[in-house]
PDB file of C-alpha atoms (C1' of nucleotides) in Angstrom:
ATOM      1  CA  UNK A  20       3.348  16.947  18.732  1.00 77.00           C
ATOM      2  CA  UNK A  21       0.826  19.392  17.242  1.00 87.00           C
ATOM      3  CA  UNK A  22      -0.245  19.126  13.209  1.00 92.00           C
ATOM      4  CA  UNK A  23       1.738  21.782  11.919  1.00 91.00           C
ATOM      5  CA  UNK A  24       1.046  22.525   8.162  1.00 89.00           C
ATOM      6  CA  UNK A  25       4.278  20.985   7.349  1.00 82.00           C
ATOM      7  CA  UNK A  26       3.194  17.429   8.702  1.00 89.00           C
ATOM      8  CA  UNK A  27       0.010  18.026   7.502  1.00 90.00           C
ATOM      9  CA  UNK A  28       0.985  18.553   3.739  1.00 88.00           C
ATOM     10  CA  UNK A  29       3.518  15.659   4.806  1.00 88.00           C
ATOM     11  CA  UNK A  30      -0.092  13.339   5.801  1.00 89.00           C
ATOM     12  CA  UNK A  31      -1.527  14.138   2.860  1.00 88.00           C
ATOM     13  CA  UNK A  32       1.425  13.340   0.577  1.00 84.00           C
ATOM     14  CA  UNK A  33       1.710   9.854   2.084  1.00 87.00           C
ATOM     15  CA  UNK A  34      -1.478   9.163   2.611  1.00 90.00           C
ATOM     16  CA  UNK A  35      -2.571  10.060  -1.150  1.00 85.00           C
ATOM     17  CA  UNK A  36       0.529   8.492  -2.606  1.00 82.00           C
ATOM     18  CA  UNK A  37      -0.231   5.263  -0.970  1.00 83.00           C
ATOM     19  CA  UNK A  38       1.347   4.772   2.072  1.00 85.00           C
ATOM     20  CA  UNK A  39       0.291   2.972   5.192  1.00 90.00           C
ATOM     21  CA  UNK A  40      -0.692   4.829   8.429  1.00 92.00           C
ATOM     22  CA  UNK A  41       1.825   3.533  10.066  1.00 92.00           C
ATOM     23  CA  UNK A  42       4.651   4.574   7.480  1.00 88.00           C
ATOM     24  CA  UNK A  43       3.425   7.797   7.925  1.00 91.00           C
ATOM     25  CA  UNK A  44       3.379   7.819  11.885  1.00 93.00           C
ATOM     26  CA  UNK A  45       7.225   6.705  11.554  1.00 87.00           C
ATOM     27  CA  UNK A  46       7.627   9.191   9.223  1.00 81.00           C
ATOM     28  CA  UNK A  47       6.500  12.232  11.056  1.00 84.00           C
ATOM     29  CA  UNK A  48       7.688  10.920  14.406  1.00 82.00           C
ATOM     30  CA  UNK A  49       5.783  11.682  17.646  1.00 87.00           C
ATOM     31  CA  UNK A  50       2.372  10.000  16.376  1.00 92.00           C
ATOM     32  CA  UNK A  51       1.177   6.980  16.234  1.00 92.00           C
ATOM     33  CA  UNK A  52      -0.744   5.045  13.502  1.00 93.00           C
ATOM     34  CA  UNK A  53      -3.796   5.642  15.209  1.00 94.00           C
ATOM     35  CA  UNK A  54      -2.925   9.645  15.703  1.00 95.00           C
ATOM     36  CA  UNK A  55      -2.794   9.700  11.391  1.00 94.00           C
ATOM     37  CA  UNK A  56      -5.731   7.730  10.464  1.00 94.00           C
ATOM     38  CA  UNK A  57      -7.325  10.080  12.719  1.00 94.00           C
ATOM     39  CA  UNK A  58      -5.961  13.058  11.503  1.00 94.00           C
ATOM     40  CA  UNK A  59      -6.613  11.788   7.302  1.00 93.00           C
ATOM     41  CA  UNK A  60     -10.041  11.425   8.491  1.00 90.00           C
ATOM     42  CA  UNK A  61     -10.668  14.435   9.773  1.00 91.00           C
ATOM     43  CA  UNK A  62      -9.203  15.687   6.857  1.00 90.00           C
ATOM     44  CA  UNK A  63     -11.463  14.107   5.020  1.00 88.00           C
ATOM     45  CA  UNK A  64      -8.847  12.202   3.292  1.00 83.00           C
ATOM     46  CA  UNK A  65      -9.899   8.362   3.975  1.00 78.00           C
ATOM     47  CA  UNK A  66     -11.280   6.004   1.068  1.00 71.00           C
ATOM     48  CA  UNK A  67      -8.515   3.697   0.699  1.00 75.00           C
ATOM     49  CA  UNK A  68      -8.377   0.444   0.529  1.00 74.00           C
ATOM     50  CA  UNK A  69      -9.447  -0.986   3.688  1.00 68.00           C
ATOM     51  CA  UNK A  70      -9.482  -4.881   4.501  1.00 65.00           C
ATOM     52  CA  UNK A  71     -12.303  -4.241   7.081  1.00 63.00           C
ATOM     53  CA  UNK A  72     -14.043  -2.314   4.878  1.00 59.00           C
ATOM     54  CA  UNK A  73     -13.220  -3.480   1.591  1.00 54.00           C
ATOM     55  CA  UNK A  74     -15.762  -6.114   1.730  1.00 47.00           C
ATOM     56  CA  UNK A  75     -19.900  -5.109   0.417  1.00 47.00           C
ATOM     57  CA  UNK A  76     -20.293  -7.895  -1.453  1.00 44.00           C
ATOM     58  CA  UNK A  77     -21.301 -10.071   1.224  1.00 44.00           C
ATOM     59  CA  UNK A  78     -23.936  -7.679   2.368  1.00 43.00           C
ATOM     60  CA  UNK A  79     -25.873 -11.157   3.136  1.00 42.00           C
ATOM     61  CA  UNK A  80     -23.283 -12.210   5.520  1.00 42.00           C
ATOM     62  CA  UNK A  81     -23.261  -8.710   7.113  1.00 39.00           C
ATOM     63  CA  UNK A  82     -27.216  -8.438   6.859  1.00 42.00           C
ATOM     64  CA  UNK A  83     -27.582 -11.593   8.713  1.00 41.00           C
ATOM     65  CA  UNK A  84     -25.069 -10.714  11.256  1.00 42.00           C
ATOM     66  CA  UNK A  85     -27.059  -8.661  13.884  1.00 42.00           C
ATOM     67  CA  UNK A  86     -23.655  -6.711  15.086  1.00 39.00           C
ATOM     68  CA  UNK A  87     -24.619  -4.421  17.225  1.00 43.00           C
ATOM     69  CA  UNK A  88     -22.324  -1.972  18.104  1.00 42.00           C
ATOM     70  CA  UNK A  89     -20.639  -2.729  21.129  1.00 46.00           C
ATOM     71  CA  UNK A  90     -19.620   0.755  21.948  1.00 44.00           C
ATOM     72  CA  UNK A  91     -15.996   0.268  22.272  1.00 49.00           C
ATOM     73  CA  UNK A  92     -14.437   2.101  25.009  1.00 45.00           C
ATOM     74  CA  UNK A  93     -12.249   1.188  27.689  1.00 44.00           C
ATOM     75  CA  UNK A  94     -13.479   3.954  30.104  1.00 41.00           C
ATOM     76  CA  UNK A  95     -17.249   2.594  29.537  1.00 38.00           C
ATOM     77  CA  UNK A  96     -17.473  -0.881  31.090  1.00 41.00           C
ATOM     78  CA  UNK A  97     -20.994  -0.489  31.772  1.00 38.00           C
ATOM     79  CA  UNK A  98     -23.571  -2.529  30.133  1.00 39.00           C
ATOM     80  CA  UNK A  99     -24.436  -2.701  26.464  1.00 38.00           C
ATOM     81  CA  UNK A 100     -27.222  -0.794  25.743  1.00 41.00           C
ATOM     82  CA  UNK A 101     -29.612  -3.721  25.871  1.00 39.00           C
ATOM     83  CA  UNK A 102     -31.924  -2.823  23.005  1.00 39.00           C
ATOM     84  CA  UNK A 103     -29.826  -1.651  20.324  1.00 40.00           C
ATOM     85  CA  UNK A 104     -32.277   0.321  18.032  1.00 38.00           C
ATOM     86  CA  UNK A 105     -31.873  -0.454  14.147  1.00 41.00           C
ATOM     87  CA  UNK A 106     -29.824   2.654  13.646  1.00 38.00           C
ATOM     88  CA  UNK A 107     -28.887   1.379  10.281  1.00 37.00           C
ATOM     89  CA  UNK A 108     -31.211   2.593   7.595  1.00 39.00           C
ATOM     90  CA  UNK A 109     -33.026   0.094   5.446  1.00 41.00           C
ATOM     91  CA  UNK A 110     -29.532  -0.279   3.243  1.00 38.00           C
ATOM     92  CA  UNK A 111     -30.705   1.655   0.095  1.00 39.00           C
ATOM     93  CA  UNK A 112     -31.239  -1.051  -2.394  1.00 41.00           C
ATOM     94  CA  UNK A 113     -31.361   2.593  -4.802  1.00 38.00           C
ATOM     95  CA  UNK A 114     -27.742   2.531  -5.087  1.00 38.00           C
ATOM     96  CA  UNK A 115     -27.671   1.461  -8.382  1.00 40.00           C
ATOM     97  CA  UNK A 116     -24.407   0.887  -9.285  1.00 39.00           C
ATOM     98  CA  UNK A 117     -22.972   4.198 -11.261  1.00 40.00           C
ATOM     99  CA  UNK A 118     -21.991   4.836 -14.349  1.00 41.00           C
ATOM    100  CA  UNK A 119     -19.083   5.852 -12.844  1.00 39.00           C
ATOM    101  CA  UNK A 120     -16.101   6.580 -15.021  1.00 39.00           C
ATOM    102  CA  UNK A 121     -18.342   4.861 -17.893  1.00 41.00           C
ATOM    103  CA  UNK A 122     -17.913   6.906 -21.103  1.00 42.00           C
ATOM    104  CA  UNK A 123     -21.399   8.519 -21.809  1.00 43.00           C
ATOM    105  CA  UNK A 124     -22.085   9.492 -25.351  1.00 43.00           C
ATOM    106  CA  UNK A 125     -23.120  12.775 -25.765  1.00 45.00           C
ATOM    107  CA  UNK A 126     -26.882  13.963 -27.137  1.00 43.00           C
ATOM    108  CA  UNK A 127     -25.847  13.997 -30.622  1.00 46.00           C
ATOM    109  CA  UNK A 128     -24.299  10.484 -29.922  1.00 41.00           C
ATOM    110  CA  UNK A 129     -20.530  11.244 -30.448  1.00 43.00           C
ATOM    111  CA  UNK A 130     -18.080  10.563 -27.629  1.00 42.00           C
ATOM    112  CA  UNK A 131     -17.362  13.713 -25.490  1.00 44.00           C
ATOM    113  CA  UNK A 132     -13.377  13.759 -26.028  1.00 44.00           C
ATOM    114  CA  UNK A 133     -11.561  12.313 -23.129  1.00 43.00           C
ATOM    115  CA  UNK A 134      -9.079  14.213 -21.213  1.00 43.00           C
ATOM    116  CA  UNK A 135      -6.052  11.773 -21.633  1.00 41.00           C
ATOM    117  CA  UNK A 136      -6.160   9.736 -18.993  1.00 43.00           C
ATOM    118  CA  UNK A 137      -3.213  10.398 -16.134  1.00 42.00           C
ATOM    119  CA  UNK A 138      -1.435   7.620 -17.400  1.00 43.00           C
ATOM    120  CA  UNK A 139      -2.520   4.760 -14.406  1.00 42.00           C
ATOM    121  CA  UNK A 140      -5.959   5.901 -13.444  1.00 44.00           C
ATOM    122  CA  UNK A 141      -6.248   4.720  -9.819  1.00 44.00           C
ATOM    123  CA  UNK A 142      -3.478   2.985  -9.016  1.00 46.00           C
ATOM    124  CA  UNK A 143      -2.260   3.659  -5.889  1.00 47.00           C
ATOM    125  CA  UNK A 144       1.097   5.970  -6.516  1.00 47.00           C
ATOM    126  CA  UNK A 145       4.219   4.698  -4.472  1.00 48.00           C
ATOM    127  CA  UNK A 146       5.599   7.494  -2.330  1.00 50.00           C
ATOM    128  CA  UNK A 147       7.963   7.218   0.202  1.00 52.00           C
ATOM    129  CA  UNK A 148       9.439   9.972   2.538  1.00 50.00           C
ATOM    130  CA  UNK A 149      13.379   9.790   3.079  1.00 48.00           C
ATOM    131  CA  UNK A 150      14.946  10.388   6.195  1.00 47.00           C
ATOM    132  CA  UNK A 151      15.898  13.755   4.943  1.00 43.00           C
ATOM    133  CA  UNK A 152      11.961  14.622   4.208  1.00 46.00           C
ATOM    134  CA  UNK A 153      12.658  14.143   0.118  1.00 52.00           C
ATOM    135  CA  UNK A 154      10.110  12.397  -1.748  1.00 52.00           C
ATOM    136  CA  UNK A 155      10.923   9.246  -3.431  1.00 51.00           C
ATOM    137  CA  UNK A 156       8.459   8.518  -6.174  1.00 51.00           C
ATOM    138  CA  UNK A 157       7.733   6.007  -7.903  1.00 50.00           C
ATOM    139  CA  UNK A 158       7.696   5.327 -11.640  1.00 49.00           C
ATOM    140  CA  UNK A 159       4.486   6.566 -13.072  1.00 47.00           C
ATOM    141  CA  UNK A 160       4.552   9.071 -10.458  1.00 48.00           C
ATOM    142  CA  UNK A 161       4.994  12.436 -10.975  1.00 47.00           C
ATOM    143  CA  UNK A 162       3.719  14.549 -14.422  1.00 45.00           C
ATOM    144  CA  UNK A 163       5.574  15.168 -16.839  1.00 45.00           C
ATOM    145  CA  UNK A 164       8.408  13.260 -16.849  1.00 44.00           C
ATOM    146  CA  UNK A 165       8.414  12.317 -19.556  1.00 44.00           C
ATOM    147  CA  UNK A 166      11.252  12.763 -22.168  1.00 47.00           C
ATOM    148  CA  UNK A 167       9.923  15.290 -24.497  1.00 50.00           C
ATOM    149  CA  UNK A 168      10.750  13.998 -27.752  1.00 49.00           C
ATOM    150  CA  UNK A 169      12.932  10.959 -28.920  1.00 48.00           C
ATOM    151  CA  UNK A 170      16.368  11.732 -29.795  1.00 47.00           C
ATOM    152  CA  UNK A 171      17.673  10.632 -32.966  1.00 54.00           C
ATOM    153  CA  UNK A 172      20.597   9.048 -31.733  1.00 58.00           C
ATOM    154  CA  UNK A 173      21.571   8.398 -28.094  1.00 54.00           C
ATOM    155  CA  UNK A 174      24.370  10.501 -26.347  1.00 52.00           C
ATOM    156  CA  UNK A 175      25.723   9.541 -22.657  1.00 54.00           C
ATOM    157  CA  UNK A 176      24.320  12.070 -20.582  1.00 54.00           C
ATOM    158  CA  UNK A 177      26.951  14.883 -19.298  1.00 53.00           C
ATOM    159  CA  UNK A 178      26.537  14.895 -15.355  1.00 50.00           C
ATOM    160  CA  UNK A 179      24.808  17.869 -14.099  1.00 51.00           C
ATOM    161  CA  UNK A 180      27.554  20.904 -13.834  1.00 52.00           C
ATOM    162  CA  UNK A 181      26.460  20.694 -10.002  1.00 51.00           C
ATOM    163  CA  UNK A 182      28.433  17.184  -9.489  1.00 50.00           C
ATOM    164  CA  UNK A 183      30.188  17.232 -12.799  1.00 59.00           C
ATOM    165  CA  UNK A 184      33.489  16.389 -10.840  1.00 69.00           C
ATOM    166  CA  UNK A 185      32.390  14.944  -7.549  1.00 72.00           C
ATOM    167  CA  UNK A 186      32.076  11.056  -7.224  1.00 70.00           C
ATOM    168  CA  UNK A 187      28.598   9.335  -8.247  1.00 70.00           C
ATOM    169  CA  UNK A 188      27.415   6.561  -7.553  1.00 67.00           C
ATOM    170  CA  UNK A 189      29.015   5.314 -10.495  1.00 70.00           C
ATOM    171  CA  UNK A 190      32.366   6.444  -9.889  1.00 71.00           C
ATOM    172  CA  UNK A 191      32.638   4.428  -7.005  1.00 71.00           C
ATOM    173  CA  UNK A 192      35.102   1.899  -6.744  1.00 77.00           C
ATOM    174  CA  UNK A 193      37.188  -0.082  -3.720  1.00 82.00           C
ATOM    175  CA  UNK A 194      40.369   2.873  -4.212  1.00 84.00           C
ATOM    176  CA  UNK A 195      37.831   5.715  -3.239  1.00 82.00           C
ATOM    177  CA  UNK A 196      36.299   6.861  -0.164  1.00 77.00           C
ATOM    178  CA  UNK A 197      32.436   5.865  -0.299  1.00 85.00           C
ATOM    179  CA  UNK A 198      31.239   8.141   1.793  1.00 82.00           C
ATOM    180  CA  UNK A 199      27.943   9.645   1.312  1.00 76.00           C
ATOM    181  CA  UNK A 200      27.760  13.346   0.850  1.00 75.00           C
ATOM    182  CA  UNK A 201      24.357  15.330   1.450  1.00 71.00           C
ATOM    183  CA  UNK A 202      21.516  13.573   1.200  1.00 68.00           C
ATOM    184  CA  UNK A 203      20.024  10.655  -1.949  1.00 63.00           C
ATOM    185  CA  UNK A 204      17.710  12.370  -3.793  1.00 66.00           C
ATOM    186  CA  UNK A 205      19.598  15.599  -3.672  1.00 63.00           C
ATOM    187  CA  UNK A 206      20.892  16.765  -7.197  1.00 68.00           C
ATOM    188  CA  UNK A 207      24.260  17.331  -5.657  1.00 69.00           C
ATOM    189  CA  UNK A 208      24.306  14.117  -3.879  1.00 69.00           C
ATOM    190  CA  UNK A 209      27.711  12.504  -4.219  1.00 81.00           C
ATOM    191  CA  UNK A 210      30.314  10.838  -2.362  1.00 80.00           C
ATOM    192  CA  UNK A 211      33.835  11.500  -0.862  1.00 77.00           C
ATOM    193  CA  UNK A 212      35.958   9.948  -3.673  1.00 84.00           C
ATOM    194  CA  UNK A 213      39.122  10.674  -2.159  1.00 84.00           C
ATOM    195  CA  UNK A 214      41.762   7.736  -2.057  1.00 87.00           C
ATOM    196  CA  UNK A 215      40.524   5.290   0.649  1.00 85.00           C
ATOM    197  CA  UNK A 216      42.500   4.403   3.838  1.00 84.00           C
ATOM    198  CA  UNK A 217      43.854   1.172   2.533  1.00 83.00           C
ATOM    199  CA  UNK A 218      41.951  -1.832   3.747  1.00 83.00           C
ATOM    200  CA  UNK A 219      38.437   0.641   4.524  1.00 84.00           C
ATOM    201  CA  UNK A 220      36.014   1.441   2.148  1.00 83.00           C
ATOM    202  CA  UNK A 221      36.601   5.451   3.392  1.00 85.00           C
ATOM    203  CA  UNK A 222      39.485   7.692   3.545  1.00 84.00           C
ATOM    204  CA  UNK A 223      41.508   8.426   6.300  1.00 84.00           C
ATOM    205  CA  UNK A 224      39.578  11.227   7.321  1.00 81.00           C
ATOM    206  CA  UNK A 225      36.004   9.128   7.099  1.00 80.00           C
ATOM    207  CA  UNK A 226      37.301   6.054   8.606  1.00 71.00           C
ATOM    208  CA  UNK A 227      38.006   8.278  12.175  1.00 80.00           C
ATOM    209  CA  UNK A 228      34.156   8.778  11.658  1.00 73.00           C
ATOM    210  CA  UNK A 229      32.993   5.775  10.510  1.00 77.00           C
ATOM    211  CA  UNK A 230      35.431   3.507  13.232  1.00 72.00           C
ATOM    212  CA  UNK A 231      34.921   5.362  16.512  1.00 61.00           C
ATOM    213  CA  UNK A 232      37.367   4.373  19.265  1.00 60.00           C
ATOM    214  CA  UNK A 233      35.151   2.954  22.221  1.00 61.00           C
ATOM    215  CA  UNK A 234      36.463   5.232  24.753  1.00 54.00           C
ATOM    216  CA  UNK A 235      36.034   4.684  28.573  1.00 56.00           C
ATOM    217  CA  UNK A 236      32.789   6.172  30.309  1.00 61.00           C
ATOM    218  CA  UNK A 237      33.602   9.876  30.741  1.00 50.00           C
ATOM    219  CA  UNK A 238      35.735  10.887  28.475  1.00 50.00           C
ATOM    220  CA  UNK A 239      33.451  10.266  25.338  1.00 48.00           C
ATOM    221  CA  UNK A 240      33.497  13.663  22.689  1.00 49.00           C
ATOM    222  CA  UNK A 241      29.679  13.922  21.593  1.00 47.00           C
ATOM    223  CA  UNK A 242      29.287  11.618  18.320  1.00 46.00           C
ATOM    224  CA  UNK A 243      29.864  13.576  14.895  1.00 47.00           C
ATOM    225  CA  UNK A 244      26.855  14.015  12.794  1.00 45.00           C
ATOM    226  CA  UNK A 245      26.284  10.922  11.013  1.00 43.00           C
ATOM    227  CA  UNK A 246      25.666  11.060   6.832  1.00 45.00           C
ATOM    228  CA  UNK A 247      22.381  10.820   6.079  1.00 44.00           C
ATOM    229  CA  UNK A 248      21.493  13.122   9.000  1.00 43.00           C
ATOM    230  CA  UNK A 249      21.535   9.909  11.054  1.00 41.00           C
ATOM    231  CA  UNK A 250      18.796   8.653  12.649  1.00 46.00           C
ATOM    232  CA  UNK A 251      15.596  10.369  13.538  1.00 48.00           C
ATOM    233  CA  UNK A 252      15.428  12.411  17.085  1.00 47.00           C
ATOM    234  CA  UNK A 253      12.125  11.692  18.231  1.00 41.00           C
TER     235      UNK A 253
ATOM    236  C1'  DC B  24       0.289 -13.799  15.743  1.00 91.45           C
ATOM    237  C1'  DC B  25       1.333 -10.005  12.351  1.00 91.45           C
ATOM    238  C1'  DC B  26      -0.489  -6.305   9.513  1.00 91.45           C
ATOM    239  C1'  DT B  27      -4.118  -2.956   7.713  1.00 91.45           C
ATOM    240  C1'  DG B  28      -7.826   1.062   8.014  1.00 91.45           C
ATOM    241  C1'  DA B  29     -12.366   2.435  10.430  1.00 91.45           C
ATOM    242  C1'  DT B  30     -14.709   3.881  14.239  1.00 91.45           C
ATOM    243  C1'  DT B  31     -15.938   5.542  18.712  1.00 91.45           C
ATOM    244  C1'  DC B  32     -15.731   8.740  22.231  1.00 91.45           C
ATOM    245  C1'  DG B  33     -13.348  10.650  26.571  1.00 91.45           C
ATOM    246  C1'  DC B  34     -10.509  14.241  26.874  1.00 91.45           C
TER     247       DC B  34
ATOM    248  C1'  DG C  25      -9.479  18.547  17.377  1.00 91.45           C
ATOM    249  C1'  DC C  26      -6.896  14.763  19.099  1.00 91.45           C
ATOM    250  C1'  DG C  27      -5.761   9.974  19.551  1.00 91.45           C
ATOM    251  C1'  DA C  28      -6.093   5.488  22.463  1.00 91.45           C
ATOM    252  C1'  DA C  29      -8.891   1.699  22.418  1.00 91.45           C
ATOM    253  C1'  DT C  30     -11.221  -1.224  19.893  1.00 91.45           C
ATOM    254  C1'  DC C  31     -13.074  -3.619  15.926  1.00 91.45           C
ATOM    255  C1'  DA C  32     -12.642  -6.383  11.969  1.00 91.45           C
ATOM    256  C1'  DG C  33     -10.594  -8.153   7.606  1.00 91.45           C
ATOM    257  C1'  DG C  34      -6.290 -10.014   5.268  1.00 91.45           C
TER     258       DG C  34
END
DNA sequence: CCCTGATTCGC
DNA sequence: GCGAATCAGG
């Protein structure tokens, strides 16, 4: 698998929205957790939250520890260098912490106006990738969401024209066929909704998909596509 | 053990 | 540039 811009944009989304290397690997299929963190990095994407890294408060611990690098490498069995040199500078007791995000009052002493904060500063967004490559996000996610001004008085909201008479979510019920059309996420998502083979939760038609007659070796017909796109190829 | 990200370094 | 191997913390 090569790092098409596609998966790449797809890295970046995931990684920056919060989600694990390995999430990601799954995700994009043909990588492995190690292949992403590798990739984010070179992308100069890291700085997240690492447990190994987390950790600089106990400098002293760390400080004391000689840990020399062991040069890790399984094609390198030879000896450790025997004197490791103290590659590590003299840790820079100059890094005062930073003002940081700290609000600094301008010359004349008033507060510089503050671009409204994005809602939750840092905290990490919740993205996940659907099997059909749609973003799920999280609440808090995404811009402008928000409802532009408050209604006086609340009116149910008319289904979108685009599934105004094909079966939500909400329409479902044990006398229609559940099954899923397109993909979640989709603003034409929906479902069957035609009168269920009685006894299945899917109509006739869906129930010679969803109950597949185990035929003997041989003389199998290649499985229909499954909803949801089925399960990834990888 | 499992998980996580970071890092190194042969390819 | 890529990613397996390895490290190290939770």
């Amino acid at each position: 698998m090569s790092w098409t811009e596609e998966r790449i944009a797809t890295l970046k989304k995931m990684w920056e929205g919060g989600s694990t290397a390995s999430q990601i690997a799954e995700e994009l299929g043909g990588v492995s957790r190690n292949a992403v963190i590798g990739k984010a990095h070179r992308l100069d994407l890291k700085a997240r939250p690492s447990p190994v890294k987390a950790n600089d408060a106990k400098k002293a611990k760390a400080a004391a520890k000689p840990a020399p690098r062991p040069a890790p490498r399984k094609t390198a069995p030879s000896v450790k260098p025997a004197a490791p040199k103290p590659q590590g500078q003299p840790a820079q007791p100059a890094a005062e912490a930073k003002p940081a995000a700290a609000v600094t009052p301008n010359s004349d002493g008033s507060i510089p106006s503050q671009p409204l904060p994005n809602r939750s500063p840092d905290l990490p967004k919740i993205v996940s990738v659907g099997p059909g490559g749609f973003l799920r996000q999280g609440p808090g996610d995404q811009q402008p969401p928000i409802p532009p001004a408050p209604p006086r008085r609340l009116v149910p909201a008319k289904p979108s024209p685009e599934i105004a008479d094909k079966t939500s979510i909400l329409n479902l019920s044990d006398k229609v066929c559940r099954w899923p059309m397109g993909h979640p996420g989709e603003a034409d998502f929906h479902f069957c909704g035609v009168a269920v083979n009685p006894g299945f939760p899917y109509c006739v038609e869906h129930c010679g998909r969803a109950y597949q007659a185990q035929l003997p070796r041989g003389a199998r017909r290649p499985p229909p596509p499954l909803p949801f796109g089925g399960p990834r190829v990888r």
